[in-house]
mmCIF file of C-alpha atoms and ligand atoms in Angstrom:
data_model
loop_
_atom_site.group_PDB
_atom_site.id
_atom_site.type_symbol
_atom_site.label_atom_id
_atom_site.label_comp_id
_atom_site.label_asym_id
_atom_site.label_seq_id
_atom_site.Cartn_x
_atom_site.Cartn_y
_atom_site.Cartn_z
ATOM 1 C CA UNK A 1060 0.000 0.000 0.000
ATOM 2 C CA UNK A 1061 0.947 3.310 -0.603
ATOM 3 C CA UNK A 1062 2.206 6.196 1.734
ATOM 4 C CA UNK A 1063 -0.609 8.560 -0.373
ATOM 5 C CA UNK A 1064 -3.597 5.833 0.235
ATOM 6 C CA UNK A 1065 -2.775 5.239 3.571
ATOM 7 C CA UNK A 1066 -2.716 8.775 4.941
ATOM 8 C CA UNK A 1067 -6.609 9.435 3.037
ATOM 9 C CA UNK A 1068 -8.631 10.876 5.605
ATOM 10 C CA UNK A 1069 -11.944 9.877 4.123
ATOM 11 C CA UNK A 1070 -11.417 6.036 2.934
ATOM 12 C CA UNK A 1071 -14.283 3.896 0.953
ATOM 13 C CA UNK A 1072 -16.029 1.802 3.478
ATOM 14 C CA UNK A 1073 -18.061 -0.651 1.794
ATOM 15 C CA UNK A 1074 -21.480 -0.022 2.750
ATOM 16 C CA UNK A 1075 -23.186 -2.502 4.882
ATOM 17 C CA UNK A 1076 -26.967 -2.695 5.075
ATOM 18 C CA UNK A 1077 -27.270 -4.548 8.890
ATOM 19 C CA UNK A 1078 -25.793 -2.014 10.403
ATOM 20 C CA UNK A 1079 -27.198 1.182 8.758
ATOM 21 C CA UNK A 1080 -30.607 2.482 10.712
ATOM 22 C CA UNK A 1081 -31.258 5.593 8.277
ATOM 23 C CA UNK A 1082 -34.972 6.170 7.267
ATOM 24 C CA UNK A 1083 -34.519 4.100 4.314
ATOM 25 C CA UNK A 1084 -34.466 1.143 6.605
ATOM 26 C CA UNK A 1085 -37.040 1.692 8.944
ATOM 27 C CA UNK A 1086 -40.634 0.125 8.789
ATOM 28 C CA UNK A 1087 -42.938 2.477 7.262
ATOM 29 C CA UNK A 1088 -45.657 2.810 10.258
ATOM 30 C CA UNK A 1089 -48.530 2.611 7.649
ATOM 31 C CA UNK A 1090 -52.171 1.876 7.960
ATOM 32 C CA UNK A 1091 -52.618 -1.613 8.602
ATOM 33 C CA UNK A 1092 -52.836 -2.854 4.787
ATOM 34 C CA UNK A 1093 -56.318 -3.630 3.841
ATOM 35 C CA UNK A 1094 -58.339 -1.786 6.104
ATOM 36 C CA UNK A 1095 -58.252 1.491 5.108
ATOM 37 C CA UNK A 1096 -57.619 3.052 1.650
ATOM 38 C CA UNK A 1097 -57.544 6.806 0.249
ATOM 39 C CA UNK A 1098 -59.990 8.041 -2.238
ATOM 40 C CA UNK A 1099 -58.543 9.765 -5.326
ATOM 41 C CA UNK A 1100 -61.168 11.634 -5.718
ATOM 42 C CA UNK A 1101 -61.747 13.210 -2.762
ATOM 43 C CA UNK A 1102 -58.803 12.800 -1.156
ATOM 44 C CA UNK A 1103 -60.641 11.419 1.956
ATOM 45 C CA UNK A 1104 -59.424 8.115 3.935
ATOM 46 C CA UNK A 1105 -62.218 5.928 3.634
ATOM 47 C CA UNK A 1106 -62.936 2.130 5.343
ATOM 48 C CA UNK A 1107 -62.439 -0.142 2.955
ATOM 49 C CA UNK A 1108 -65.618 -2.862 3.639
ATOM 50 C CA UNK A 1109 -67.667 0.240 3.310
ATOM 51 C CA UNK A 1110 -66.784 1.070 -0.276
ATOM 52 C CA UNK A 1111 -67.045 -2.783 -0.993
ATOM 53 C CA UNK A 1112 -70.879 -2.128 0.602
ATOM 54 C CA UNK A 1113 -70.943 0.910 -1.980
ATOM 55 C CA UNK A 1114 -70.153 -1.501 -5.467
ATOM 56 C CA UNK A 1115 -66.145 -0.282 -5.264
ATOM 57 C CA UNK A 1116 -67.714 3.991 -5.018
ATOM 58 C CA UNK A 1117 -66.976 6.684 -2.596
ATOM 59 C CA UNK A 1118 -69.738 7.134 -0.207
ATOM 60 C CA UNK A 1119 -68.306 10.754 -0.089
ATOM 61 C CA UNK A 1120 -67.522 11.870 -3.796
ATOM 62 C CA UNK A 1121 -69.269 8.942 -5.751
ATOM 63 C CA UNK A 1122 -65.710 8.238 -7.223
ATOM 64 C CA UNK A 1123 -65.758 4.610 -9.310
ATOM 65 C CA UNK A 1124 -63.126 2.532 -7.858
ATOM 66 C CA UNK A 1125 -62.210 -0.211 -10.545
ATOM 67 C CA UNK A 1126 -63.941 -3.568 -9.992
ATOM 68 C CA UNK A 1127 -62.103 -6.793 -10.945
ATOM 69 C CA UNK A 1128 -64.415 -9.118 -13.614
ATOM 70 C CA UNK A 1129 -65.833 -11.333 -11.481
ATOM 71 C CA UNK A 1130 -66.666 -8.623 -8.874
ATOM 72 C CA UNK A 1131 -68.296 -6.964 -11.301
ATOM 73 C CA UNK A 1132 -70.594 -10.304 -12.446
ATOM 74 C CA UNK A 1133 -71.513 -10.323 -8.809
ATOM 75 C CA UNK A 1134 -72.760 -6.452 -9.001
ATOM 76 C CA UNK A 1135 -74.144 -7.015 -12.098
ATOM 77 C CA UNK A 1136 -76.730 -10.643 -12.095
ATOM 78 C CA UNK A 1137 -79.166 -12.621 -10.460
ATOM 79 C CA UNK A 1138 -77.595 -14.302 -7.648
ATOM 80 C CA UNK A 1139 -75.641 -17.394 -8.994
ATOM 81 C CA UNK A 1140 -76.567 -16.887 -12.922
ATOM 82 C CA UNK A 1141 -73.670 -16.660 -14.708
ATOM 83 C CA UNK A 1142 -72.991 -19.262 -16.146
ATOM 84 C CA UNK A 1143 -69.126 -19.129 -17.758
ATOM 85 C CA UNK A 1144 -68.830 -20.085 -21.517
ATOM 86 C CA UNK A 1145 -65.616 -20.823 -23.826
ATOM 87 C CA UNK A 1146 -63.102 -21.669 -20.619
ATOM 88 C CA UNK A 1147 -60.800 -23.889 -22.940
ATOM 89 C CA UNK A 1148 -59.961 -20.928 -25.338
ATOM 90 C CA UNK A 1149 -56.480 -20.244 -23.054
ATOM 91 C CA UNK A 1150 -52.918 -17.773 -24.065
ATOM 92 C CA UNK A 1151 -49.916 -18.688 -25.872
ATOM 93 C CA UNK A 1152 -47.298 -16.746 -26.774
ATOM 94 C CA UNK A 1153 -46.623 -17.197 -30.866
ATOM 95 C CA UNK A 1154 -44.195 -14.731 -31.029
ATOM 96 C CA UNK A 1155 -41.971 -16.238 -28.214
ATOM 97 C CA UNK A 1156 -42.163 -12.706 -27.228
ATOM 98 C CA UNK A 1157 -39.800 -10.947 -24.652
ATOM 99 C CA UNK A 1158 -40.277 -7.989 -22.746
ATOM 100 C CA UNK A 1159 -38.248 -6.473 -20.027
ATOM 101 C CA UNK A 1160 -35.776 -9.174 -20.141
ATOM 102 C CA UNK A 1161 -38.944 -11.622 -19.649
ATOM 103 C CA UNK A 1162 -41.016 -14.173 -21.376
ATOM 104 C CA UNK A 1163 -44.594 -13.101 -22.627
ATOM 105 C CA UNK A 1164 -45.457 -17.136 -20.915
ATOM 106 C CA UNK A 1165 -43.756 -15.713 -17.504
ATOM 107 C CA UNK A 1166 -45.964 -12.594 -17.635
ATOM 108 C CA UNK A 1167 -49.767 -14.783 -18.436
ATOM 109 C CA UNK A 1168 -48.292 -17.718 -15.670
ATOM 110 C CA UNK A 1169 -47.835 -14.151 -13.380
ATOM 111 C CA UNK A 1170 -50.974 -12.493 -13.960
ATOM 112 C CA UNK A 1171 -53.077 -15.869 -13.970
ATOM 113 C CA UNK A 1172 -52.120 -16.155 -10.067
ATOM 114 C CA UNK A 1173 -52.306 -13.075 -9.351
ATOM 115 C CA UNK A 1174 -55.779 -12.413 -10.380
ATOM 116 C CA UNK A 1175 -57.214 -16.337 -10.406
ATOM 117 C CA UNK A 1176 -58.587 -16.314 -14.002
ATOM 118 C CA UNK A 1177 -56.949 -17.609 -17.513
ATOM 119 C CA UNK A 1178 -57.215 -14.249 -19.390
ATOM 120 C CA UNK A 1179 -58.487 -10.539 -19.632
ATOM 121 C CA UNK A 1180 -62.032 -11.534 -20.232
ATOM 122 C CA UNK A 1181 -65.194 -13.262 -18.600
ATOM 123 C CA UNK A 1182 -67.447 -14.544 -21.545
ATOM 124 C CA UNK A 1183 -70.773 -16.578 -20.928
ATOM 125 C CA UNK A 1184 -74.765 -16.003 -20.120
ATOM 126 C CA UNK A 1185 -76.356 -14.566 -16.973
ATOM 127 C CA UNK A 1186 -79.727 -13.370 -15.781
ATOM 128 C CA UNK A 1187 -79.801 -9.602 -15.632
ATOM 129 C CA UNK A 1188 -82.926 -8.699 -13.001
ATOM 130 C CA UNK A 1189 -84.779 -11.232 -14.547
ATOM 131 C CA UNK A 1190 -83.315 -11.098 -18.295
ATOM 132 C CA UNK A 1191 -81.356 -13.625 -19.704
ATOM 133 C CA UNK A 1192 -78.404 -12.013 -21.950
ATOM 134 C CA UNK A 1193 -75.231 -12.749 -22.995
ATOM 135 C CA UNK A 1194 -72.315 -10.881 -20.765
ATOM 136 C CA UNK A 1195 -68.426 -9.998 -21.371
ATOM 137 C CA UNK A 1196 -66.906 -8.604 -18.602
ATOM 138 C CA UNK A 1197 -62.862 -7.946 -18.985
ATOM 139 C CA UNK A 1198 -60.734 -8.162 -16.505
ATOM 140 C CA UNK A 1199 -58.418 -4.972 -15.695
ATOM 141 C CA UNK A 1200 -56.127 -6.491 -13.969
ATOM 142 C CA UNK A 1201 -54.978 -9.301 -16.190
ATOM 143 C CA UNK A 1202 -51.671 -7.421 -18.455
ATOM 144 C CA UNK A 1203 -53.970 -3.971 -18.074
ATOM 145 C CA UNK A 1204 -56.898 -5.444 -19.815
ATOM 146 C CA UNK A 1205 -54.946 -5.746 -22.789
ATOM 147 C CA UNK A 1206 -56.746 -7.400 -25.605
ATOM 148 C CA UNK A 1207 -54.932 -9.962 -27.047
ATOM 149 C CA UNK A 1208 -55.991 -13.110 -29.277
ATOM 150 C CA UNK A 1209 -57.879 -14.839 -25.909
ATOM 151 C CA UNK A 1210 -60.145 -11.656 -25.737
ATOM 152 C CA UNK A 1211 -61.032 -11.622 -29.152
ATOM 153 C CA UNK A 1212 -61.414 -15.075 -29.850
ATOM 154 C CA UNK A 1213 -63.937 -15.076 -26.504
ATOM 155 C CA UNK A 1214 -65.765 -12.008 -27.546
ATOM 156 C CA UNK A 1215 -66.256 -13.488 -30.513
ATOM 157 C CA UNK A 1216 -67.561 -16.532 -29.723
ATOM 158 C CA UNK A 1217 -70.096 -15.240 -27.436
ATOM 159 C CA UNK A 1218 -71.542 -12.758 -30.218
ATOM 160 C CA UNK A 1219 -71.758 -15.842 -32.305
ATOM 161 C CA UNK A 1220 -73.649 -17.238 -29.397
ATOM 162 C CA UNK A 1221 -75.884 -14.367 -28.648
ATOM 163 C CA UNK A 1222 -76.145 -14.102 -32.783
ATOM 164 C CA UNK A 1223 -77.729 -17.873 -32.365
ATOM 165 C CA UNK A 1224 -79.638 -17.449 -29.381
ATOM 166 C CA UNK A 1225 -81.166 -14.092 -30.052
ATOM 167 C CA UNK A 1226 -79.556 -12.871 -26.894
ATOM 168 C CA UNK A 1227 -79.419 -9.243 -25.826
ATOM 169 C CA UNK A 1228 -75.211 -8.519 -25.393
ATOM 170 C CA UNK A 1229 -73.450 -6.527 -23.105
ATOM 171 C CA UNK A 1230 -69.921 -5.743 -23.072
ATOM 172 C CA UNK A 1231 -68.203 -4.613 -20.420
ATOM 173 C CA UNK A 1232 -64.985 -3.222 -21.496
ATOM 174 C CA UNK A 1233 -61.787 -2.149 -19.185
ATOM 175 C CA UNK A 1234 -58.713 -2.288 -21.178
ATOM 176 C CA UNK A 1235 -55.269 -0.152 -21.639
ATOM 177 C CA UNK A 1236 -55.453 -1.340 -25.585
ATOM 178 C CA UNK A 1237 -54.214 -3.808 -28.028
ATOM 179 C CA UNK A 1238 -51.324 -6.494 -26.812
ATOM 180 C CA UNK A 1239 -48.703 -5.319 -27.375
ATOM 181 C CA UNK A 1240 -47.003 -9.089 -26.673
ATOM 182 C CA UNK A 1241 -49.014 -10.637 -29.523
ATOM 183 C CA UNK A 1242 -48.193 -8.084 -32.296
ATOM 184 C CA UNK A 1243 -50.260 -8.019 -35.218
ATOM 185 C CA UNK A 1244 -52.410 -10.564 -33.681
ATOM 186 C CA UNK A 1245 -53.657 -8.463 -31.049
ATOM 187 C CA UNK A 1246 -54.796 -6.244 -33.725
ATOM 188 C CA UNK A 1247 -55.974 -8.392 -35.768
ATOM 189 C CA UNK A 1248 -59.298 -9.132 -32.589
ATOM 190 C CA UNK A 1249 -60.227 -5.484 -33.399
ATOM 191 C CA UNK A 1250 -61.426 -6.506 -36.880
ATOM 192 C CA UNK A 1251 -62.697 -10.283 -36.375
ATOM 193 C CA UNK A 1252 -64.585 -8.819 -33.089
ATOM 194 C CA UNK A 1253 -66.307 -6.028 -35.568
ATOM 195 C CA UNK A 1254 -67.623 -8.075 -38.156
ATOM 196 C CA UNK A 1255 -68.875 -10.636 -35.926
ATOM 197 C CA UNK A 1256 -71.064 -7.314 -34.043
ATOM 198 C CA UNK A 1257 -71.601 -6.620 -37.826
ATOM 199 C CA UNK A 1258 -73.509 -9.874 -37.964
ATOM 200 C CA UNK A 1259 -75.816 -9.677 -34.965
ATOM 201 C CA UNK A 1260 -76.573 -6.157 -35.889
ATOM 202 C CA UNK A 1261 -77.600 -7.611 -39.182
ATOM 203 C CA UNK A 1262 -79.564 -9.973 -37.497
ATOM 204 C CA UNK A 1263 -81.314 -7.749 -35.041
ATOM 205 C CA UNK A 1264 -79.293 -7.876 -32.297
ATOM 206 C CA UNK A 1265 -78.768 -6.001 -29.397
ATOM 207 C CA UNK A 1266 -75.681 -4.931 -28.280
ATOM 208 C CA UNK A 1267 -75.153 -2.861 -24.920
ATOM 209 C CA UNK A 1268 -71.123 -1.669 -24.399
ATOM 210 C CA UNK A 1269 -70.534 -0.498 -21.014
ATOM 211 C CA UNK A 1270 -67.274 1.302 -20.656
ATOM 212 C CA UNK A 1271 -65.684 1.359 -17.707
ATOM 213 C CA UNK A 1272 -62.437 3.029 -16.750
ATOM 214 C CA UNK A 1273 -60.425 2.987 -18.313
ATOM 215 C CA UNK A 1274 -61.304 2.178 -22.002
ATOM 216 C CA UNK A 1275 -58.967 2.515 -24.717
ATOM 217 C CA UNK A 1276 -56.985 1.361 -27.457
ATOM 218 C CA UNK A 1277 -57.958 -1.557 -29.901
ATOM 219 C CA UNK A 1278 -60.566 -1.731 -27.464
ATOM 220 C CA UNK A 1279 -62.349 1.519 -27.789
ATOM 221 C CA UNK A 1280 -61.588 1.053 -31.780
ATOM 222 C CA UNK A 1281 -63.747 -1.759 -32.045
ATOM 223 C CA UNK A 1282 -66.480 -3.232 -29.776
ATOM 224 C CA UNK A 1283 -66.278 -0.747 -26.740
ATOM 225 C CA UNK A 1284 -67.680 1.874 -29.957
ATOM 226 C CA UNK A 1285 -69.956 -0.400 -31.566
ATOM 227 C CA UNK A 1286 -73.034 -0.493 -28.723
ATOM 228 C CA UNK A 1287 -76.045 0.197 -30.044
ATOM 229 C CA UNK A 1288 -76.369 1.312 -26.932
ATOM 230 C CA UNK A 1289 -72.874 2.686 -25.233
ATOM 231 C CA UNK A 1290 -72.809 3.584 -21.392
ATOM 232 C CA UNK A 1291 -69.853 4.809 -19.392
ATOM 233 C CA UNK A 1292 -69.412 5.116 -15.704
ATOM 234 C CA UNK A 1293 -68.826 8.563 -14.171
ATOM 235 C CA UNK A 1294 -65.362 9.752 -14.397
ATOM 236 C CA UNK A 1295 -64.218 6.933 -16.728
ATOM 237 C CA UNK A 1296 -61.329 7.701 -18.856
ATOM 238 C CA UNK A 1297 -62.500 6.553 -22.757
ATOM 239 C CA UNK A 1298 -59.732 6.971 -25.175
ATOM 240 C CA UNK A 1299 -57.818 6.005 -27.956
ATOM 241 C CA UNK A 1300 -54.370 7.016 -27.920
ATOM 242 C CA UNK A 1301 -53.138 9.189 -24.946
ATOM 243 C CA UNK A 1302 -53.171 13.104 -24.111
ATOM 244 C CA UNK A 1303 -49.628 13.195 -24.313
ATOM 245 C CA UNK A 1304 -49.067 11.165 -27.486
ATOM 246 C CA UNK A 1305 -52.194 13.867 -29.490
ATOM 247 C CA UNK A 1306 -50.986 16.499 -27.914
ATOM 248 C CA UNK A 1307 -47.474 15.486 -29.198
ATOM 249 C CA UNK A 1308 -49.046 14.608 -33.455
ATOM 250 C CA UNK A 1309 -50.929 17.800 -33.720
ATOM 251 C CA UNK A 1310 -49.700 19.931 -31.405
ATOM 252 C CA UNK A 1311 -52.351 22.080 -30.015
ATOM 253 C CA UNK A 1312 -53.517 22.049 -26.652
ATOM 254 C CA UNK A 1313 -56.129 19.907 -25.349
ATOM 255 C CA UNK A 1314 -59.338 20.654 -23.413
ATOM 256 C CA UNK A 1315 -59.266 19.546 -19.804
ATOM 257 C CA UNK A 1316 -60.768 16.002 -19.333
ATOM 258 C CA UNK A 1317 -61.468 15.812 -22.907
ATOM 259 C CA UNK A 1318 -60.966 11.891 -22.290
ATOM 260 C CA UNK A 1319 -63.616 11.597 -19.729
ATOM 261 C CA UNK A 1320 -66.552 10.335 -19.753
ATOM 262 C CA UNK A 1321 -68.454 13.293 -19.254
ATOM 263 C CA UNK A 1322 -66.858 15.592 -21.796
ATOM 264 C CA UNK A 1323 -67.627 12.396 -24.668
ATOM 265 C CA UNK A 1324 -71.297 12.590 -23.694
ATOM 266 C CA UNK A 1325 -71.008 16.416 -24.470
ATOM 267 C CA UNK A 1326 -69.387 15.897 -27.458
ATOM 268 C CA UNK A 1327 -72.017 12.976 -28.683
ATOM 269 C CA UNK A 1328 -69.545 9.615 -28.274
ATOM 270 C CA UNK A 1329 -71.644 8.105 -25.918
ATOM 271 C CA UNK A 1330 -75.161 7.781 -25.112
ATOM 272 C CA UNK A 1331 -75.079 7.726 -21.174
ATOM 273 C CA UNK A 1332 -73.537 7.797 -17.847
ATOM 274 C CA UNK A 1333 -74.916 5.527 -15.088
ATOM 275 C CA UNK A 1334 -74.125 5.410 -11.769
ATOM 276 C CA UNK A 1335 -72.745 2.168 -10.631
ATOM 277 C CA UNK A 1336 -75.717 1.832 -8.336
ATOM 278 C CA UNK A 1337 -78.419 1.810 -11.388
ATOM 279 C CA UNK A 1338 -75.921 0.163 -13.549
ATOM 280 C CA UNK A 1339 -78.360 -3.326 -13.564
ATOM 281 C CA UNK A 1340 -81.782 -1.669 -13.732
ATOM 282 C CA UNK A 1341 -80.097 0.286 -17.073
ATOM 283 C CA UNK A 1342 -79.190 -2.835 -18.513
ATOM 284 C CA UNK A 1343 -82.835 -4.427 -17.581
ATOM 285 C CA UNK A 1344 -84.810 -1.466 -18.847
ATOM 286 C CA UNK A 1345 -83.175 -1.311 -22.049
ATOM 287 C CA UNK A 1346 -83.726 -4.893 -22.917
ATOM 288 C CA UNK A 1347 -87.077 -4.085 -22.283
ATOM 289 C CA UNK A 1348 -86.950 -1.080 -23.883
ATOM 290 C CA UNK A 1349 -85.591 -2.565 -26.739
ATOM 291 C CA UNK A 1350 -87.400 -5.630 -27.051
ATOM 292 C CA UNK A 1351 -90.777 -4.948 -26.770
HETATM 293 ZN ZN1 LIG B 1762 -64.093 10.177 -2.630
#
């Protein structure tokens, strides 16, 4: 060792963890996880079983937390109705697709425990209040609700069903877009998913989307548009591409919440905004409505 590296008065210690009591390493002293949870919409703390009493919305602002598929089955039909269709239609990944240094497989294995279904979508029939109808409901926590080939194929198959039937269909859609993991394929739902609507509208068909937050992408380019009926809930962000991203291709400024669902049903894009709460009796009147 040198004379010079010897006499350093501030030397390299390597840092060890175990003995380092900074902030960093203390326990957060949080809210005991679970119980409580903040709104964003009013900013309130609010008791969690409460807001699950309240459908997943503020009992103080009427903000629409987001409600995981089969959640929203529960809110939606006749106690114990549902019955699931097309369970065997399951992801691959035909593009051996990596992202992040990780397989497209690891990411569905991932998301399939964490949320306890196959894929992005619920597809199958239910009793609405009485009504028998053919229900999507997609899943917003599977990859984002990103559509991918499962999704479309599903969808598909259950307007082919409700084509057959004579079913009334509702859609609820919750989705960040197109997959981007499948490529082309994910694209490729938006038009198979549109000309199978195109056939049960030819057929008579009724076809209720309810758009839920947030909607956008290949999903709001195809059958979350197509309703002949389209709902949204209150506050729910409906979209295609981003602010940032228009803002950015024709640079102009945008008007505030121009991709909510109140500023669409200003502007004409939708038909109507129901409150969680009166989100069944909607559905039921309008097959009624539409029916008789
Ligand atoms: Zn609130």
């Amino acid at each position: 060792m040198s004379a010079r590296m010897a006499k350093d008065p501030d030397p390299v210690v390597p840092f060890d963890p175990s003995v380092f009591e900074g902030p960093a390493f203390r326990k957060k002293r949080e809210v005991p996880d679970g119980l409580w949870m903040r709104c964003p919409g009013c900013e309130g703390m609010l008791y969690r079983k409460v807001v699950a009493e309240n459908l997943e919305v503020c009992p103080t602002c009427n903000y629409h937390f987001r409600v995981p598929a089969r959640q929203r089955i529960v809110q939606l039909t006749d106690t114990d109705s549902f019955e699931e269709f097309f369970t065997d239609i399951l992801p691959d990944d035909p593009l051996n697709f990596t992202w992040r240094e990780r397989k497209y497989g690891e990411y569905i294995k991932e998301y399939q425990a964490k949320t306890g279904t196959d894929e992005g979508v619920l597809t199958g029939v239910a009793y609405i209040k009485g009504r028998r109808a053919a229900l999507g409901v997609m899943n917003g926590e599977f990859i984002m609700g990103s559509m991918g080939s499962v999704i479309g194929e599903k969808l598909t198959l259950l307007i082919e069903k409700a084509t057959a039937e004579k079913l009334p269909l509702i859609i609820v859609c919750t989705s960040g877009g197109a997959r981007m993991h499948e490529g082309a394929l994910s694209l490729m739902q938006m038009a198979k998913t549109s000309a199978a609507l195109g056939r049960f509208d030819e057929a008579g068909g009724l076809y209720i989307a309810v758009l839920a937050d947030p909607t956008t992408g290949g999903t709001t380019a195809s059958f979350g548009m197509l309703g002949d009926v389209i709902i949204a809930e209150p506050g729910a962000l409906i979209g295609f591409a981003g602010a940032r991203v228009i803002a950015n291709t024709i640079r102009t400024e945008l008007p505030d919440g121009f991709q909510k669902a109140e500023f669409l049903l200003e502007h004409g894009f939708i038909d109507r905004i129901v409150h969680r709460k009166e989100l069944r009796s909607e559905l039921a009147r309008l097959i009624d409505y539409c029916e008789s």
